[in-house]
PDB file of C-alpha atoms in Angstrom:
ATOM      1  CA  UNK A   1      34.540 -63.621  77.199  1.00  0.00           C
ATOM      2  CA  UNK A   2      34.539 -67.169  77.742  1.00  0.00           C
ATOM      3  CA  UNK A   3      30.532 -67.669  76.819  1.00  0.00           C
ATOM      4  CA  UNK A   4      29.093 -70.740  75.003  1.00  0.00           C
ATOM      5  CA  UNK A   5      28.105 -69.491  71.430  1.00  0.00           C
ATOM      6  CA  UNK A   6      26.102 -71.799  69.081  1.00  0.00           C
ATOM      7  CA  UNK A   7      27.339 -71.812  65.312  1.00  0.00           C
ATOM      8  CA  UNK A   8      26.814 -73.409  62.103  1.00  0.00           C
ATOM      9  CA  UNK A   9      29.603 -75.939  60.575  1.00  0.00           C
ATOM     10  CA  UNK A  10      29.657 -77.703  57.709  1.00  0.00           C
ATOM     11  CA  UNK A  11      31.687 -80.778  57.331  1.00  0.00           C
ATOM     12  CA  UNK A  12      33.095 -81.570  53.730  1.00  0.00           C
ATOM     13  CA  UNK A  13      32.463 -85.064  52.802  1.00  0.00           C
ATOM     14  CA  UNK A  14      34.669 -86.663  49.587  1.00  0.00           C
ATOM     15  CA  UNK A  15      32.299 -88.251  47.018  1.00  0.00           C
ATOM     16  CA  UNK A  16      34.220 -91.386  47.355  1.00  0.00           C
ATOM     17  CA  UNK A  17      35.242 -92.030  50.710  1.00  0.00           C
ATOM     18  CA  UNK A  18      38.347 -94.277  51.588  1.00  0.00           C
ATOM     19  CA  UNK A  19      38.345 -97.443  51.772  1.00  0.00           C
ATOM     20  CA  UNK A  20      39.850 -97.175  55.586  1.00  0.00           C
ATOM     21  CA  UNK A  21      36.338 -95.350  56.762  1.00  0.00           C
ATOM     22  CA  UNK A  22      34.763 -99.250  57.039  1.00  0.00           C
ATOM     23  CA  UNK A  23      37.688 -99.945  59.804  1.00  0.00           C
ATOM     24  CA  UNK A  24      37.588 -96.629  61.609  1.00  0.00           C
ATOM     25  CA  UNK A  25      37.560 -97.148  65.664  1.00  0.00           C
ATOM     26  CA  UNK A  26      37.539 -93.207  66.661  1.00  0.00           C
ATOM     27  CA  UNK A  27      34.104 -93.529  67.230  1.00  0.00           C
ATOM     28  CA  UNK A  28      34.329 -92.374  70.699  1.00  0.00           C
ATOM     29  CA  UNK A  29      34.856 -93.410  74.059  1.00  0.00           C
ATOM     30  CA  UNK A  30      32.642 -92.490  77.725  1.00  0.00           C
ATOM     31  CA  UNK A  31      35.462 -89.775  78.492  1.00  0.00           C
ATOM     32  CA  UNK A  32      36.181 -88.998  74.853  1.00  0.00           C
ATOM     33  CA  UNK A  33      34.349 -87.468  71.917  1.00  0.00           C
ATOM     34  CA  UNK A  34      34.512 -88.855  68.661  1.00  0.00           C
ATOM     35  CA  UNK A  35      37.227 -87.957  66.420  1.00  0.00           C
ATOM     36  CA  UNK A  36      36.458 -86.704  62.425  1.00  0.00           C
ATOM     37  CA  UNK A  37      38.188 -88.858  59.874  1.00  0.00           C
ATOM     38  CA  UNK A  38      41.168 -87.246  57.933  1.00  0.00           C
ATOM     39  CA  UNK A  39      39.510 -87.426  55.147  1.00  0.00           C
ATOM     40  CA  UNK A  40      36.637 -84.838  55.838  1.00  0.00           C
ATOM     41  CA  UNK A  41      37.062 -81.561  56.765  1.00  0.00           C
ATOM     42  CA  UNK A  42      35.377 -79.022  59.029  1.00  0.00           C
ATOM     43  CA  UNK A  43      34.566 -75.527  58.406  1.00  0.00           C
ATOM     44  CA  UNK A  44      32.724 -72.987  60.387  1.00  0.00           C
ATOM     45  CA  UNK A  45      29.949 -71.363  58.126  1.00  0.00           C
ATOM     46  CA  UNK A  46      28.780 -68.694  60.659  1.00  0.00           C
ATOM     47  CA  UNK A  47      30.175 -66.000  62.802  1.00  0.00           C
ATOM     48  CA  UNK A  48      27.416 -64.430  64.387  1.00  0.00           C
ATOM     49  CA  UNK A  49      27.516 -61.420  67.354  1.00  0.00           C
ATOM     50  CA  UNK A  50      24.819 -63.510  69.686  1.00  0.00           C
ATOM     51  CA  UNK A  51      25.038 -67.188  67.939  1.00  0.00           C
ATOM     52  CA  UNK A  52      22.313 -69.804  66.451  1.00  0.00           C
ATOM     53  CA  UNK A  53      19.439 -69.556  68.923  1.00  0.00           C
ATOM     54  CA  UNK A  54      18.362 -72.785  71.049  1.00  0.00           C
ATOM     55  CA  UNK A  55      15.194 -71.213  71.853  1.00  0.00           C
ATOM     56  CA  UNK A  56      12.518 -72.322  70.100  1.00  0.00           C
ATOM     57  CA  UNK A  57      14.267 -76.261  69.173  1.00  0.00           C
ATOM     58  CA  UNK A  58      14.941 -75.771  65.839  1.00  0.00           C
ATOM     59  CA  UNK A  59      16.872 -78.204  63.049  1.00  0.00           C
ATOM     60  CA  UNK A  60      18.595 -76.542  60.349  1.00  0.00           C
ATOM     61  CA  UNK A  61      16.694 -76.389  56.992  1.00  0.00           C
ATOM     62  CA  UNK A  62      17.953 -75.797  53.389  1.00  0.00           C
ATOM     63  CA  UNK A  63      16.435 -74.729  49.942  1.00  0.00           C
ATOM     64  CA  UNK A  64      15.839 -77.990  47.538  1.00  0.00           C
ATOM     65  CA  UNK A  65      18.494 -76.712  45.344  1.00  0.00           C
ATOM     66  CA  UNK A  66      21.414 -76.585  48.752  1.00  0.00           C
ATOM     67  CA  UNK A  67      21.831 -72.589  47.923  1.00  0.00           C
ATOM     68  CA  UNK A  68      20.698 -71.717  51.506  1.00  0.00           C
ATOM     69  CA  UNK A  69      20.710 -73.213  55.155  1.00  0.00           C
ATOM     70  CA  UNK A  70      18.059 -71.884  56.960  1.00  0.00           C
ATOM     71  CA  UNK A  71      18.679 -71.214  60.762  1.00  0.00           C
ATOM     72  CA  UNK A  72      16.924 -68.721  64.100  1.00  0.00           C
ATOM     73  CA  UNK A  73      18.623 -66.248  66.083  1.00  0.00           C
ATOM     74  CA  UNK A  74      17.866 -62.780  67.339  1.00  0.00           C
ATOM     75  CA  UNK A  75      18.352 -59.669  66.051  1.00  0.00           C
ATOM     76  CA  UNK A  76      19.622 -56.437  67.585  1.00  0.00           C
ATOM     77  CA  UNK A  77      16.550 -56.067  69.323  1.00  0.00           C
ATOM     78  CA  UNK A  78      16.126 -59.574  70.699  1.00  0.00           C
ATOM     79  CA  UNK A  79      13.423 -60.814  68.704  1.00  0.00           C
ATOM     80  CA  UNK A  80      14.378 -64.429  67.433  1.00  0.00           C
ATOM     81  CA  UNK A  81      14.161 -64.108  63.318  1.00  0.00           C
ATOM     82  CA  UNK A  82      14.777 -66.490  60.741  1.00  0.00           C
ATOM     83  CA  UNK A  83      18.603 -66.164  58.993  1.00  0.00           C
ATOM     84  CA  UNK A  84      19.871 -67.529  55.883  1.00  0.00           C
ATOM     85  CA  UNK A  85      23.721 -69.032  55.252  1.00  0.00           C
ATOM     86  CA  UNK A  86      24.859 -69.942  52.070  1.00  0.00           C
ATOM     87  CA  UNK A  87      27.057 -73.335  52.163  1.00  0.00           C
ATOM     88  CA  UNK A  88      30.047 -71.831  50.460  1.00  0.00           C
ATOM     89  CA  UNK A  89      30.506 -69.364  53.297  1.00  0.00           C
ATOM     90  CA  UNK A  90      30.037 -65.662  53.162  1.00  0.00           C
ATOM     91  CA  UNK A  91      27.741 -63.207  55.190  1.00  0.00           C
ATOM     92  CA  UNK A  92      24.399 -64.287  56.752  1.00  0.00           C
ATOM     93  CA  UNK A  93      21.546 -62.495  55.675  1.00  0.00           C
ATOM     94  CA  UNK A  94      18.476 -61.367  57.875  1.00  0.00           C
ATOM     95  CA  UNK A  95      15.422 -63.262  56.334  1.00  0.00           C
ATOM     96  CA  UNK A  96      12.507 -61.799  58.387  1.00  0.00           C
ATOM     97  CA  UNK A  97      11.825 -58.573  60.192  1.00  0.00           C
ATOM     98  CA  UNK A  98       8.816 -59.477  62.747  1.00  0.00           C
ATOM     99  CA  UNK A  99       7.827 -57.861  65.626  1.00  0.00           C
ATOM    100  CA  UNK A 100       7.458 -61.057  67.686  1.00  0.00           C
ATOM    101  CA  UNK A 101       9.760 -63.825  67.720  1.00  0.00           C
ATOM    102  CA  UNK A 102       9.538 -67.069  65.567  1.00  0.00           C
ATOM    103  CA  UNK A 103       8.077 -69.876  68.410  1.00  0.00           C
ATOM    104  CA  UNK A 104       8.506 -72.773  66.392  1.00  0.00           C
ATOM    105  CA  UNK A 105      10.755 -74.698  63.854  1.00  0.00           C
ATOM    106  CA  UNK A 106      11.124 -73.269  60.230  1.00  0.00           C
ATOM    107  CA  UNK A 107      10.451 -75.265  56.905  1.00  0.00           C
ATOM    108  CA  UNK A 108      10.814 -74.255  53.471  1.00  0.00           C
ATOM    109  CA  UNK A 109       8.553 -75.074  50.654  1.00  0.00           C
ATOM    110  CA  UNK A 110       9.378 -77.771  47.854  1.00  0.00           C
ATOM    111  CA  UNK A 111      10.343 -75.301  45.345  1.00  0.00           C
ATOM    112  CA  UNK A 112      12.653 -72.800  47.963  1.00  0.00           C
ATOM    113  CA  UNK A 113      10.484 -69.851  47.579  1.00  0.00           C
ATOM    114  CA  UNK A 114       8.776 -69.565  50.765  1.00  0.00           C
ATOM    115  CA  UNK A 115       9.751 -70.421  54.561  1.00  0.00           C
ATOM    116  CA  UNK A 116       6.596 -71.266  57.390  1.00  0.00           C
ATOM    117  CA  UNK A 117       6.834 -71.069  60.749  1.00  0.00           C
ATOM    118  CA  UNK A 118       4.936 -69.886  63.787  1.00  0.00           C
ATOM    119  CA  UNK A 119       4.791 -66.715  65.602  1.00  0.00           C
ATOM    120  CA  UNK A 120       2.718 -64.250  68.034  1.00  0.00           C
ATOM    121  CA  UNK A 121       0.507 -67.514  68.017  1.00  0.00           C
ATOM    122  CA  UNK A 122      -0.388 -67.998  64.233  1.00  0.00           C
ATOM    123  CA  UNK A 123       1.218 -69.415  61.272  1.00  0.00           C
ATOM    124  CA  UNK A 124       3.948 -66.827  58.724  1.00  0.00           C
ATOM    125  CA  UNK A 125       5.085 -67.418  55.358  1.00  0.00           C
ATOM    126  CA  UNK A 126       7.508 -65.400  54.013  1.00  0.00           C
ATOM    127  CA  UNK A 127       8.567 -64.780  50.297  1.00  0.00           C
ATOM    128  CA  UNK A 128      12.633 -65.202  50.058  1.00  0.00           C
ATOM    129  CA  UNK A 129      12.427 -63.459  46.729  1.00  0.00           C
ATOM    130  CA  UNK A 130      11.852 -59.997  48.319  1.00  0.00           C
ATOM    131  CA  UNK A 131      11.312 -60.987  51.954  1.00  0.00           C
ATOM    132  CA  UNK A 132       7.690 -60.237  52.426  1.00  0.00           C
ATOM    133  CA  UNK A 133       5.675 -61.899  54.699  1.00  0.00           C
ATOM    134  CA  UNK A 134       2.659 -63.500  55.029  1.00  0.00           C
ATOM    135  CA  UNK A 135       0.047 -63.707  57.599  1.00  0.00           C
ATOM    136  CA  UNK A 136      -2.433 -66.942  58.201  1.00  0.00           C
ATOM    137  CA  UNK A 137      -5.350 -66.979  59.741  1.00  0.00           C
ATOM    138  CA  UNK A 138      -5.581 -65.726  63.258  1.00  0.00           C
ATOM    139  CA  UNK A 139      -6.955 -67.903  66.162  1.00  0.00           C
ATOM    140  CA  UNK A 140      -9.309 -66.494  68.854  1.00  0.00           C
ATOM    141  CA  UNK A 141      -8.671 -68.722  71.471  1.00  0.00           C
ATOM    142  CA  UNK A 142      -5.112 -69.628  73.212  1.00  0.00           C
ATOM    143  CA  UNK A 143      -5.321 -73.448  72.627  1.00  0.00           C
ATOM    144  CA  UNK A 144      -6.540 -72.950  69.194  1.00  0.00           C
ATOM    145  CA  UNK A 145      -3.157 -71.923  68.051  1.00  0.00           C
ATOM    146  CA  UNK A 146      -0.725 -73.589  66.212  1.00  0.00           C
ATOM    147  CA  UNK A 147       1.666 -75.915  68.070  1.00  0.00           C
ATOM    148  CA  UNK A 148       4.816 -76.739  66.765  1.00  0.00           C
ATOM    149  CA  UNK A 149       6.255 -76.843  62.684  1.00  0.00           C
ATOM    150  CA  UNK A 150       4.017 -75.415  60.162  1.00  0.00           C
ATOM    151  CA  UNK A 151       5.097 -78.597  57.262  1.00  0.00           C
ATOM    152  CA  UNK A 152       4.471 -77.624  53.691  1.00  0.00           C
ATOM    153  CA  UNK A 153       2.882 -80.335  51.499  1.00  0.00           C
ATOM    154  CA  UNK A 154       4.356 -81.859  48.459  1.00  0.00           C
ATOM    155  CA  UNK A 155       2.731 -79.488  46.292  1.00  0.00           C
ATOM    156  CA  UNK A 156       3.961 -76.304  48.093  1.00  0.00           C
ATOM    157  CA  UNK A 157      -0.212 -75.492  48.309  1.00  0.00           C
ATOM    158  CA  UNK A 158      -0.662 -76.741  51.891  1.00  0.00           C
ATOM    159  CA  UNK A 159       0.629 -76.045  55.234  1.00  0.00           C
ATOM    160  CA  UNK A 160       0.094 -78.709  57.435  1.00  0.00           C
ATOM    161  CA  UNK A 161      -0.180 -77.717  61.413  1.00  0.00           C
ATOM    162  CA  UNK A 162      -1.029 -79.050  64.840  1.00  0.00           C
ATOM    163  CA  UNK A 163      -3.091 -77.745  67.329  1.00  0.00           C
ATOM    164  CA  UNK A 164      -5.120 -78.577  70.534  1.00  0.00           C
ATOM    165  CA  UNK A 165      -9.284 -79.367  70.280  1.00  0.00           C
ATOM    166  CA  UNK A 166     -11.209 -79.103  72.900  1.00  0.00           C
ATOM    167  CA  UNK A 167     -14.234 -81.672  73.405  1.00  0.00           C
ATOM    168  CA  UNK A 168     -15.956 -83.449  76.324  1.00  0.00           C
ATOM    169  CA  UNK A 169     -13.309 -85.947  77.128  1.00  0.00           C
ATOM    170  CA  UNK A 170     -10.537 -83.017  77.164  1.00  0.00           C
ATOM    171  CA  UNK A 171      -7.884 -81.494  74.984  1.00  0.00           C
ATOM    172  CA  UNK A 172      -6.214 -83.299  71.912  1.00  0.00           C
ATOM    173  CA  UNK A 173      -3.415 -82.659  69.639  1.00  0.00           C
ATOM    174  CA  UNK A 174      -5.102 -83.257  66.387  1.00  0.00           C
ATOM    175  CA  UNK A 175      -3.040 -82.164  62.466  1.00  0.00           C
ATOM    176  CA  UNK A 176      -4.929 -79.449  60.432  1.00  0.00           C
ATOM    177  CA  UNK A 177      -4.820 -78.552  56.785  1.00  0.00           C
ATOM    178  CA  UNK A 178      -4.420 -74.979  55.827  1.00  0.00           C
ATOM    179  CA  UNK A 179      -5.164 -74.861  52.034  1.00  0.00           C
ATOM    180  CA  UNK A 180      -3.163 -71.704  50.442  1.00  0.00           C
ATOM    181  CA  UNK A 181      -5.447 -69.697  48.429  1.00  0.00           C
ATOM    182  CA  UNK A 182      -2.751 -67.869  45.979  1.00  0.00           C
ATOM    183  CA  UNK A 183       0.572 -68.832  47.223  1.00  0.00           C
ATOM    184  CA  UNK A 184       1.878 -66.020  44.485  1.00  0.00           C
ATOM    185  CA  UNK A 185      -0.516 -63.483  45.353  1.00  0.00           C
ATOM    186  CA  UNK A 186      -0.787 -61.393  48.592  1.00  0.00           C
ATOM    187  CA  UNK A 187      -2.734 -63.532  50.689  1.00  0.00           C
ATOM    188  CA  UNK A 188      -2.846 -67.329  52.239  1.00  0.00           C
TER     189      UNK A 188
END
């Protein structure tokens, strides 16, 4: 009781907003938070047992067509997964079942039929049509491994990644390409 639990809103903007918004001064003062125009309204999305997780950083992400907001938090077990939300409201659904948690933002590709993101050290896609996912390729050593989002290209046939090289001068953050063999078959 009385614990800090992270949800999803949504806030419903009018198409046409009034003509008062220009002249609104509720923007907020040092000892007050802003206050939401009349005009739009607020609506909680998610109602979660443990909440939206903070751990990894993580920005919500939806499908191109709006159909589903893509969000972490853990499962029974305490493994941080990625969840889906649909805008209108309704149950969230349980997008991945991994054994390790999800260490870094998600992304989805450009068509909305795959989500990428990092765990146990390498890079995950996983098919939203029947939830099955993906492995990339597996790095050897610890500073080879992927560092932050895995970023799908414009195409949806490349992931795009960061990681550390090593040379004489030290280590560098440097962006890698990871060029998806058969996006619709079962490998990367």
């Amino acid at each position: 009781m009385g614990d800090i639990k992270t949800e999803i809103f949504v806030a419903d903007i009018p198409e046409i907003l009034p003509d008062m918004m220009e002249s609104l001064t509720d923007a907020g003062t040092i000892t007050a938070l802003p206050a939401v125009p009349a005009c739009i309204s607020q609506r909680r999305l998610t109602f979660t047992k443990r909440g939206i997780s903070a751990v990894p950083r993580h920005w919500l992400r939806s499908i191109p067509d709006g159909s589903l907001i893509g969000f972490l938090a853990a499962d029974e077990k305490g493994i941080i997964q990625l969840w889906g939300a649909s805008p209108n409201g309704g149950d969230v659904k349980q997008l991945t079942f991994l054994s390790s948690s999800i260490s870094s933002p998600i992304n989805f590709c450009p068509n909305g039929e795959f989500a990428s993101y990092v765990s146990d050290g390498r890079i995950y896609i996983t098919r939203l049509s029947d939830l099955k996912t993906f492995p990339g390729p597996e790095e050897k050593e610890a500073h080879e491994r992927p560092v932050g989002a895995v970023v799908w290209s414009p195409t949806g046939k490349e992931l795009c990644y960061n990681r550390y090289v090593r040379n004489s001068n030290g280590m560098f953050l440097q962006i890698f390409l990871l060029k998806l063999k058969g996006i619709h078959s079962e490998e990367l």
